[in-house]
């Protein structure tokens, strides 16, 4: 392969000289927000720019998808059979399907990492720059479930990951519905601990500038809130013109609380049907990916190192307890270890006056046993998956 072809097939590299990783965009949103249409639009946009993404669908209940998926949960999990076999309802079926799919998460990450790296056998194939993930419309079944956390942790441990929270703009035009969406976004942000973009969809029906104003101008939201109260938008005595004082007070308090929260978000208005605002969305994705590498990655690395250190200390503690129980300091224990794995078949037994040599051999035997024990513990952890931490998984992949 000449230098020209190498330069066209090799992706950008980071400061450490390694291949720059693709950005994972996880789309979440309530049912009816236009999430699937939005996924179709951004997928088509990337294909049009000659940067085809790698697409993953995690919604097992959909019967039709407007976009093609490289990895589809429906190919490995039959949602209807899960409901029948486990006697579950729709939400329980989705959660159980996700649980079953999560058992294959190591294979999923392996496929993503393979597609994100150059292919020596096909140097003309460019590694992907975006991995798009669609999720169930039942947000709680994904974000607050164990399987959803595992999947998100796995992705974030391997690639820069961004959450795109899709909102139905026309339905969010009232202050109460807007605030409900913002509280949902706040809870998702602090649950996932990942950079977030608020995507106000369906701007062809309702312009999203009101939302941008409410998020950046506290007084503008207060004026809209007072207007809703005067129009009895929250209920109350007919003809009173004041509405529910409790509801207005609650929304006012929540808006004060969320003012700081808004500063950590990027907000874009898009129309999935017409394609407007998609360039702004990918600009926001790029900014949030840089934010992930700058602010989130060091914290993930710190926690990963901390978990590894705790596991190491736990292994050492178990080793010390085992060594005390075996009383390795005595001659009998040394001979027992020697009988299991003798170093030399022609070795002669030590005489009573060779105490110093006995201490040296005893220390060597102890070190050898410790090394074998730690290797055994590591092998057992890798084979059984007893530790659910995906920092462990990432460590084993890099090892």
Tab-separated table of C-alpha atoms in Angstrom:
chain	number	residue	atom	x	y	z
A	1	UNK	CA	0.000	0.000	0.000
A	2	UNK	CA	1.508	3.332	-1.042
A	3	UNK	CA	1.572	6.487	1.028
A	4	UNK	CA	-1.292	8.064	-0.884
A	5	UNK	CA	-3.765	5.296	-0.127
A	6	UNK	CA	-2.595	5.186	3.449
A	7	UNK	CA	-3.322	8.855	3.926
A	8	UNK	CA	-6.832	8.563	2.500
A	9	UNK	CA	-7.798	5.545	4.597
A	10	UNK	CA	-6.270	6.535	7.905
A	11	UNK	CA	-8.598	8.532	10.181
A	12	UNK	CA	-7.565	11.452	12.314
A	13	UNK	CA	-5.438	10.683	15.326
A	14	UNK	CA	-5.555	12.103	18.803
A	15	UNK	CA	-2.729	13.691	20.803
A	16	UNK	CA	-1.552	10.246	21.954
A	17	UNK	CA	-1.076	9.105	18.341
A	18	UNK	CA	-3.961	6.662	18.474
A	19	UNK	CA	-6.934	6.599	16.121
A	20	UNK	CA	-9.534	9.191	17.129
A	21	UNK	CA	-12.615	7.411	18.378
A	22	UNK	CA	-16.065	7.910	16.865
A	23	UNK	CA	-18.743	9.803	18.771
A	24	UNK	CA	-21.719	7.844	20.104
A	25	UNK	CA	-25.042	9.717	19.943
A	26	UNK	CA	-27.726	8.071	22.102
A	27	UNK	CA	-31.195	9.362	21.186
A	28	UNK	CA	-33.776	9.312	23.960
A	29	UNK	CA	-37.223	10.861	24.034
A	30	UNK	CA	-40.819	10.323	24.996
A	31	UNK	CA	-43.178	8.418	22.731
A	32	UNK	CA	-44.461	10.663	19.946
A	33	UNK	CA	-41.560	13.117	20.080
A	34	UNK	CA	-40.440	12.076	16.591
A	35	UNK	CA	-37.348	10.208	17.739
A	36	UNK	CA	-37.389	7.549	14.999
A	37	UNK	CA	-37.957	10.191	12.312
A	38	UNK	CA	-35.098	12.215	13.781
A	39	UNK	CA	-32.857	9.121	13.710
A	40	UNK	CA	-33.780	8.600	10.065
A	41	UNK	CA	-32.974	12.215	9.253
A	42	UNK	CA	-29.529	12.319	10.892
A	43	UNK	CA	-28.657	8.925	9.385
A	44	UNK	CA	-29.575	10.185	5.914
A	45	UNK	CA	-27.656	13.413	6.537
A	46	UNK	CA	-24.438	11.538	7.349
A	47	UNK	CA	-24.832	9.290	4.314
A	48	UNK	CA	-25.288	12.393	2.150
A	49	UNK	CA	-22.033	13.863	3.499
A	50	UNK	CA	-20.169	10.625	2.656
A	51	UNK	CA	-19.703	9.810	6.351
A	52	UNK	CA	-22.057	6.835	6.829
A	53	UNK	CA	-22.695	6.136	10.526
A	54	UNK	CA	-22.914	2.862	12.397
A	55	UNK	CA	-26.526	2.534	13.574
A	56	UNK	CA	-27.843	0.510	16.502
A	57	UNK	CA	-31.517	0.009	17.414
A	58	UNK	CA	-32.325	-0.865	21.035
A	59	UNK	CA	-36.120	-0.719	20.779
A	60	UNK	CA	-37.376	-4.324	20.615
A	61	UNK	CA	-41.061	-3.373	20.287
A	62	UNK	CA	-41.070	-1.433	17.018
A	63	UNK	CA	-42.636	-3.139	14.002
A	64	UNK	CA	-41.272	-0.722	11.394
A	65	UNK	CA	-38.049	1.268	11.299
A	66	UNK	CA	-37.537	4.097	8.770
A	67	UNK	CA	-33.768	3.547	8.814
A	68	UNK	CA	-31.491	0.533	8.433
A	69	UNK	CA	-29.603	-0.682	11.497
A	70	UNK	CA	-26.206	-2.340	11.610
A	71	UNK	CA	-27.079	-3.833	14.996
A	72	UNK	CA	-30.739	-4.440	15.806
A	73	UNK	CA	-31.976	-5.857	19.102
A	74	UNK	CA	-34.844	-7.486	17.190
A	75	UNK	CA	-32.368	-9.771	15.391
A	76	UNK	CA	-31.344	-11.432	18.644
A	77	UNK	CA	-34.376	-10.973	20.939
A	78	UNK	CA	-38.000	-11.766	20.050
A	79	UNK	CA	-40.040	-9.220	22.011
A	80	UNK	CA	-43.387	-10.999	21.666
A	81	UNK	CA	-41.975	-14.362	22.715
A	82	UNK	CA	-40.344	-12.719	25.735
A	83	UNK	CA	-43.735	-11.363	26.786
A	84	UNK	CA	-45.350	-14.788	26.345
A	85	UNK	CA	-42.652	-16.854	28.057
A	86	UNK	CA	-42.270	-14.531	31.056
A	87	UNK	CA	-45.942	-13.453	31.286
A	88	UNK	CA	-45.064	-9.777	30.975
A	89	UNK	CA	-46.761	-6.617	29.832
A	90	UNK	CA	-45.351	-4.223	27.210
A	91	UNK	CA	-42.951	-2.346	29.503
A	92	UNK	CA	-41.820	-5.495	31.268
A	93	UNK	CA	-41.232	-7.107	27.882
A	94	UNK	CA	-39.036	-4.187	26.796
A	95	UNK	CA	-36.986	-4.267	29.997
A	96	UNK	CA	-36.517	-8.047	29.865
A	97	UNK	CA	-35.557	-7.872	26.183
A	98	UNK	CA	-32.947	-5.249	27.044
A	99	UNK	CA	-31.685	-7.449	29.886
A	100	UNK	CA	-31.264	-10.374	27.510
A	101	UNK	CA	-29.555	-8.198	24.919
A	102	UNK	CA	-27.177	-6.816	27.547
A	103	UNK	CA	-25.723	-10.297	28.077
A	104	UNK	CA	-24.178	-9.837	24.612
A	105	UNK	CA	-22.763	-6.377	25.339
A	106	UNK	CA	-19.178	-7.597	24.988
A	107	UNK	CA	-19.936	-8.714	21.433
A	108	UNK	CA	-21.621	-5.373	20.691
A	109	UNK	CA	-18.639	-3.360	21.923
A	110	UNK	CA	-16.312	-5.653	19.980
A	111	UNK	CA	-18.227	-4.983	16.754
A	112	UNK	CA	-18.220	-1.239	17.377
A	113	UNK	CA	-14.493	-1.165	18.123
A	114	UNK	CA	-13.776	-3.223	15.009
A	115	UNK	CA	-15.773	-0.824	12.837
A	116	UNK	CA	-14.125	2.185	14.475
A	117	UNK	CA	-10.623	0.962	13.563
A	118	UNK	CA	-8.950	0.809	10.127
A	119	UNK	CA	-9.374	-2.493	8.287
A	120	UNK	CA	-5.989	-3.817	7.073
A	121	UNK	CA	-7.746	-6.118	4.588
A	122	UNK	CA	-9.820	-3.254	3.175
A	123	UNK	CA	-7.740	-0.060	3.468
A	124	UNK	CA	-10.235	1.936	1.396
A	125	UNK	CA	-12.974	1.503	3.988
A	126	UNK	CA	-12.964	4.464	6.315
A	127	UNK	CA	-13.625	3.943	10.034
A	128	UNK	CA	-16.946	5.376	11.164
A	129	UNK	CA	-17.042	8.763	12.849
A	130	UNK	CA	-20.535	8.498	14.351
A	131	UNK	CA	-22.360	5.690	16.127
A	132	UNK	CA	-26.100	6.408	16.379
A	133	UNK	CA	-28.183	4.583	18.996
A	134	UNK	CA	-31.988	4.581	19.058
A	135	UNK	CA	-33.727	3.698	22.330
A	136	UNK	CA	-37.289	2.755	23.400
A	137	UNK	CA	-39.869	5.518	23.700
A	138	UNK	CA	-40.445	4.319	27.272
A	139	UNK	CA	-37.547	6.361	28.658
A	140	UNK	CA	-37.703	4.845	32.140
A	141	UNK	CA	-37.383	1.318	30.707
A	142	UNK	CA	-33.991	2.272	29.319
A	143	UNK	CA	-32.453	5.096	31.372
A	144	UNK	CA	-33.442	3.826	34.827
A	145	UNK	CA	-33.044	0.091	34.205
A	146	UNK	CA	-29.933	-1.923	35.052
A	147	UNK	CA	-29.514	-2.983	31.424
A	148	UNK	CA	-29.726	0.609	30.199
A	149	UNK	CA	-27.068	1.690	32.695
A	150	UNK	CA	-24.812	-1.189	31.659
A	151	UNK	CA	-25.167	-0.367	27.976
A	152	UNK	CA	-24.506	3.345	28.521
A	153	UNK	CA	-21.544	2.650	30.822
A	154	UNK	CA	-20.105	0.254	28.238
A	155	UNK	CA	-20.395	2.798	25.449
A	156	UNK	CA	-18.995	5.646	27.562
A	157	UNK	CA	-16.078	3.460	28.675
A	158	UNK	CA	-15.121	2.864	25.036
A	159	UNK	CA	-16.158	5.995	23.092
A	160	UNK	CA	-17.065	9.657	23.652
A	161	UNK	CA	-20.809	9.454	24.292
A	162	UNK	CA	-23.462	12.170	24.014
A	163	UNK	CA	-27.162	12.052	24.975
A	164	UNK	CA	-29.630	13.657	22.550
A	165	UNK	CA	-32.934	14.254	24.344
A	166	UNK	CA	-35.667	14.771	21.713
A	167	UNK	CA	-38.649	16.949	22.725
A	168	UNK	CA	-41.950	17.507	20.928
A	169	UNK	CA	-41.849	21.311	20.530
A	170	UNK	CA	-45.591	21.963	19.999
A	171	UNK	CA	-46.479	19.979	23.121
A	172	UNK	CA	-43.813	21.803	25.159
A	173	UNK	CA	-45.185	25.275	24.379
A	174	UNK	CA	-47.029	25.556	27.713
A	175	UNK	CA	-44.960	26.402	30.782
A	176	UNK	CA	-46.067	23.304	32.696
A	177	UNK	CA	-45.218	20.835	29.895
A	178	UNK	CA	-41.958	22.648	29.193
A	179	UNK	CA	-40.975	22.385	32.833
A	180	UNK	CA	-41.880	18.686	32.923
A	181	UNK	CA	-39.563	18.056	29.974
A	182	UNK	CA	-36.766	20.033	31.605
A	183	UNK	CA	-37.098	18.051	34.837
A	184	UNK	CA	-36.964	14.846	32.813
A	185	UNK	CA	-33.833	16.101	31.057
A	186	UNK	CA	-32.293	17.062	34.395
A	187	UNK	CA	-32.898	13.609	35.844
A	188	UNK	CA	-31.460	11.907	32.731
A	189	UNK	CA	-28.376	14.118	32.823
A	190	UNK	CA	-27.578	13.323	36.436
A	191	UNK	CA	-28.446	9.632	36.029
A	192	UNK	CA	-26.250	9.056	32.988
A	193	UNK	CA	-23.589	11.670	33.875
A	194	UNK	CA	-23.019	12.269	30.170
A	195	UNK	CA	-23.051	15.452	28.043
A	196	UNK	CA	-26.546	16.280	26.803
A	197	UNK	CA	-28.123	18.088	23.863
A	198	UNK	CA	-31.755	19.174	24.073
A	199	UNK	CA	-33.290	18.660	20.617
A	200	UNK	CA	-36.548	20.565	20.091
A	201	UNK	CA	-38.097	18.648	17.203
A	202	UNK	CA	-41.006	19.577	14.884
A	203	UNK	CA	-39.969	23.216	14.482
A	204	UNK	CA	-41.860	23.190	11.182
A	205	UNK	CA	-45.026	23.129	13.315
A	206	UNK	CA	-43.888	25.345	16.203
A	207	UNK	CA	-40.771	27.496	16.290
A	208	UNK	CA	-38.467	26.650	19.209
A	209	UNK	CA	-37.262	30.187	19.892
A	210	UNK	CA	-39.685	30.435	22.832
A	211	UNK	CA	-37.874	27.516	24.468
A	212	UNK	CA	-34.459	29.080	23.903
A	213	UNK	CA	-35.737	32.317	25.439
A	214	UNK	CA	-37.182	30.523	28.467
A	215	UNK	CA	-33.892	28.689	29.008
A	216	UNK	CA	-31.746	31.832	28.789
A	217	UNK	CA	-34.034	34.551	30.168
A	218	UNK	CA	-35.562	33.848	33.572
A	219	UNK	CA	-37.836	36.873	33.402
A	220	UNK	CA	-39.277	35.741	30.047
A	221	UNK	CA	-40.332	32.432	31.604
A	222	UNK	CA	-41.823	34.277	34.580
A	223	UNK	CA	-43.901	36.430	32.228
A	224	UNK	CA	-45.146	33.342	30.367
A	225	UNK	CA	-45.964	31.685	33.683
A	226	UNK	CA	-47.991	34.675	34.848
A	227	UNK	CA	-49.832	34.678	31.527
A	228	UNK	CA	-50.748	30.988	31.912
A	229	UNK	CA	-51.960	31.644	35.457
A	230	UNK	CA	-54.155	34.533	34.385
A	231	UNK	CA	-55.701	32.330	31.663
A	232	UNK	CA	-56.484	29.537	34.145
A	233	UNK	CA	-54.057	27.190	32.366
A	234	UNK	CA	-53.544	25.293	35.642
A	235	UNK	CA	-57.182	25.107	36.656
A	236	UNK	CA	-58.849	26.858	39.568
A	237	UNK	CA	-62.175	28.531	40.210
A	238	UNK	CA	-63.958	29.378	37.000
A	239	UNK	CA	-63.811	33.069	36.254
A	240	UNK	CA	-61.285	33.820	39.011
A	241	UNK	CA	-58.544	34.673	36.506
A	242	UNK	CA	-55.825	33.369	38.810
A	243	UNK	CA	-55.617	29.593	38.218
A	244	UNK	CA	-53.926	27.242	40.625
A	245	UNK	CA	-51.679	29.205	42.942
A	246	UNK	CA	-49.950	26.003	44.047
A	247	UNK	CA	-49.038	25.040	40.473
A	248	UNK	CA	-47.739	28.491	39.652
A	249	UNK	CA	-45.653	28.606	42.808
A	250	UNK	CA	-44.234	25.144	42.097
A	251	UNK	CA	-43.252	26.026	38.528
A	252	UNK	CA	-41.708	29.272	39.712
A	253	UNK	CA	-39.564	27.430	42.275
A	254	UNK	CA	-38.494	24.790	39.759
A	255	UNK	CA	-37.502	27.440	37.220
A	256	UNK	CA	-35.184	28.985	39.811
A	257	UNK	CA	-33.626	25.583	40.475
A	258	UNK	CA	-33.129	24.775	36.786
A	259	UNK	CA	-31.496	28.084	35.864
A	260	UNK	CA	-28.055	26.686	36.706
A	261	UNK	CA	-28.893	23.371	35.032
A	262	UNK	CA	-29.523	25.101	31.681
A	263	UNK	CA	-25.918	26.274	31.549
A	264	UNK	CA	-24.702	22.679	31.108
A	265	UNK	CA	-26.924	22.003	28.101
A	266	UNK	CA	-26.789	22.655	24.397
A	267	UNK	CA	-30.132	23.401	22.765
A	268	UNK	CA	-30.974	23.069	19.060
A	269	UNK	CA	-34.230	23.339	17.142
A	270	UNK	CA	-34.721	20.870	14.285
A	271	UNK	CA	-37.367	19.617	11.924
A	272	UNK	CA	-36.902	15.916	11.318
A	273	UNK	CA	-39.354	15.973	8.413
A	274	UNK	CA	-37.848	18.972	6.584
A	275	UNK	CA	-34.225	18.572	7.662
A	276	UNK	CA	-33.717	22.060	9.076
A	277	UNK	CA	-31.337	22.479	11.998
A	278	UNK	CA	-29.441	19.216	11.392
A	279	UNK	CA	-26.136	21.008	10.750
A	280	UNK	CA	-26.579	22.869	14.045
A	281	UNK	CA	-27.208	19.554	15.762
A	282	UNK	CA	-23.940	18.021	14.550
A	283	UNK	CA	-22.078	21.175	15.554
A	284	UNK	CA	-23.493	20.664	19.042
A	285	UNK	CA	-22.459	16.978	18.913
A	286	UNK	CA	-18.887	18.000	18.111
A	287	UNK	CA	-18.836	20.477	21.009
A	288	UNK	CA	-20.233	17.920	23.434
A	289	UNK	CA	-17.741	15.275	22.265
A	290	UNK	CA	-14.906	17.694	23.028
A	291	UNK	CA	-16.538	18.387	26.389
A	292	UNK	CA	-16.679	14.635	27.064
A	293	UNK	CA	-12.953	14.250	26.366
A	294	UNK	CA	-12.089	17.318	28.412
A	295	UNK	CA	-14.403	17.063	31.422
A	296	UNK	CA	-15.991	13.614	31.560
A	297	UNK	CA	-13.177	11.317	30.405
A	298	UNK	CA	-10.772	12.206	33.257
A	299	UNK	CA	-13.507	11.469	35.794
A	300	UNK	CA	-14.310	8.136	34.129
A	301	UNK	CA	-10.606	7.248	34.107
A	302	UNK	CA	-10.296	8.204	37.778
A	303	UNK	CA	-13.267	6.053	38.774
A	304	UNK	CA	-12.001	3.180	36.644
A	305	UNK	CA	-8.553	3.354	38.292
A	306	UNK	CA	-10.204	3.587	41.706
A	307	UNK	CA	-12.278	0.460	41.077
A	308	UNK	CA	-9.218	-1.412	39.832
A	309	UNK	CA	-7.270	-0.361	42.926
A	310	UNK	CA	-10.102	-1.496	45.198
A	311	UNK	CA	-10.217	-4.862	43.435
A	312	UNK	CA	-6.452	-5.219	43.821
A	313	UNK	CA	-6.661	-4.442	47.537
A	314	UNK	CA	-9.487	-6.947	47.922
A	315	UNK	CA	-7.425	-9.657	46.219
A	316	UNK	CA	-4.448	-8.878	48.441
A	317	UNK	CA	-6.673	-9.014	51.507
A	318	UNK	CA	-8.048	-12.403	50.484
A	319	UNK	CA	-4.521	-13.630	49.790
A	320	UNK	CA	-3.303	-12.550	53.229
A	321	UNK	CA	-6.224	-14.316	54.890
A	322	UNK	CA	-5.504	-17.475	52.932
A	323	UNK	CA	-1.770	-17.355	53.702
A	324	UNK	CA	-2.436	-16.967	57.428
A	325	UNK	CA	-4.814	-19.904	57.324
A	326	UNK	CA	-2.220	-22.057	55.607
A	327	UNK	CA	0.523	-20.959	58.033
A	328	UNK	CA	3.072	-20.610	55.278
A	329	UNK	CA	5.843	-19.714	57.700
A	330	UNK	CA	6.364	-23.351	58.799
A	331	UNK	CA	8.544	-26.035	57.222
A	332	UNK	CA	5.603	-28.369	56.749
A	333	UNK	CA	3.765	-25.795	54.648
A	334	UNK	CA	6.833	-25.221	52.508
A	335	UNK	CA	7.209	-28.898	51.789
A	336	UNK	CA	3.507	-29.153	50.962
A	337	UNK	CA	3.801	-26.449	48.340
A	338	UNK	CA	6.943	-28.088	47.015
A	339	UNK	CA	5.159	-31.425	46.685
A	340	UNK	CA	2.430	-29.852	44.504
A	341	UNK	CA	4.739	-28.193	41.986
A	342	UNK	CA	8.342	-29.244	42.554
A	343	UNK	CA	10.938	-27.073	40.887
A	344	UNK	CA	13.484	-29.894	40.516
A	345	UNK	CA	12.928	-33.638	40.743
A	346	UNK	CA	16.542	-34.182	41.973
A	347	UNK	CA	16.317	-31.685	44.836
A	348	UNK	CA	17.567	-33.109	48.175
A	349	UNK	CA	15.737	-32.352	51.438
A	350	UNK	CA	17.173	-29.551	53.578
A	351	UNK	CA	19.056	-30.398	56.743
A	352	UNK	CA	18.039	-28.802	60.058
A	353	UNK	CA	21.032	-26.436	60.011
A	354	UNK	CA	19.982	-24.785	56.729
A	355	UNK	CA	17.478	-22.375	58.317
A	356	UNK	CA	18.572	-19.362	56.274
A	357	UNK	CA	18.121	-21.224	52.976
A	358	UNK	CA	14.769	-22.449	54.229
A	359	UNK	CA	13.622	-18.836	54.704
A	360	UNK	CA	14.706	-17.930	51.188
A	361	UNK	CA	12.888	-20.913	49.674
A	362	UNK	CA	9.863	-20.204	51.825
A	363	UNK	CA	9.709	-16.608	50.538
A	364	UNK	CA	10.115	-17.782	46.955
A	365	UNK	CA	7.329	-20.325	47.417
A	366	UNK	CA	5.106	-17.656	48.930
A	367	UNK	CA	5.765	-15.280	46.025
A	368	UNK	CA	5.097	-18.050	43.528
A	369	UNK	CA	1.850	-18.980	45.255
A	370	UNK	CA	0.815	-15.348	45.385
A	371	UNK	CA	1.432	-14.929	41.670
A	372	UNK	CA	-0.533	-18.087	40.864
A	373	UNK	CA	-3.348	-17.047	43.186
A	374	UNK	CA	-3.661	-13.553	41.678
A	375	UNK	CA	-3.619	-15.021	38.167
A	376	UNK	CA	-6.320	-17.475	39.206
A	377	UNK	CA	-8.443	-14.726	40.743
A	378	UNK	CA	-8.122	-12.610	37.607
A	379	UNK	CA	-9.042	-15.551	35.369
A	380	UNK	CA	-12.054	-16.366	37.521
A	381	UNK	CA	-13.270	-12.747	37.409
A	382	UNK	CA	-12.921	-12.639	33.640
A	383	UNK	CA	-14.612	-15.992	33.003
A	384	UNK	CA	-17.612	-15.671	35.315
A	385	UNK	CA	-18.261	-11.932	34.946
A	386	UNK	CA	-18.823	-11.683	38.699
A	387	UNK	CA	-17.888	-8.023	38.672
A	388	UNK	CA	-20.586	-6.041	36.849
A	389	UNK	CA	-18.282	-3.033	36.494
A	390	UNK	CA	-17.582	-2.208	32.881
A	391	UNK	CA	-14.336	-0.626	33.934
A	392	UNK	CA	-13.272	-4.253	34.484
A	393	UNK	CA	-14.500	-5.137	31.024
A	394	UNK	CA	-12.557	-2.285	29.447
A	395	UNK	CA	-9.446	-3.249	31.432
A	396	UNK	CA	-9.647	-6.837	30.200
A	397	UNK	CA	-10.060	-5.643	26.604
A	398	UNK	CA	-6.978	-3.436	26.819
A	399	UNK	CA	-4.991	-6.080	28.626
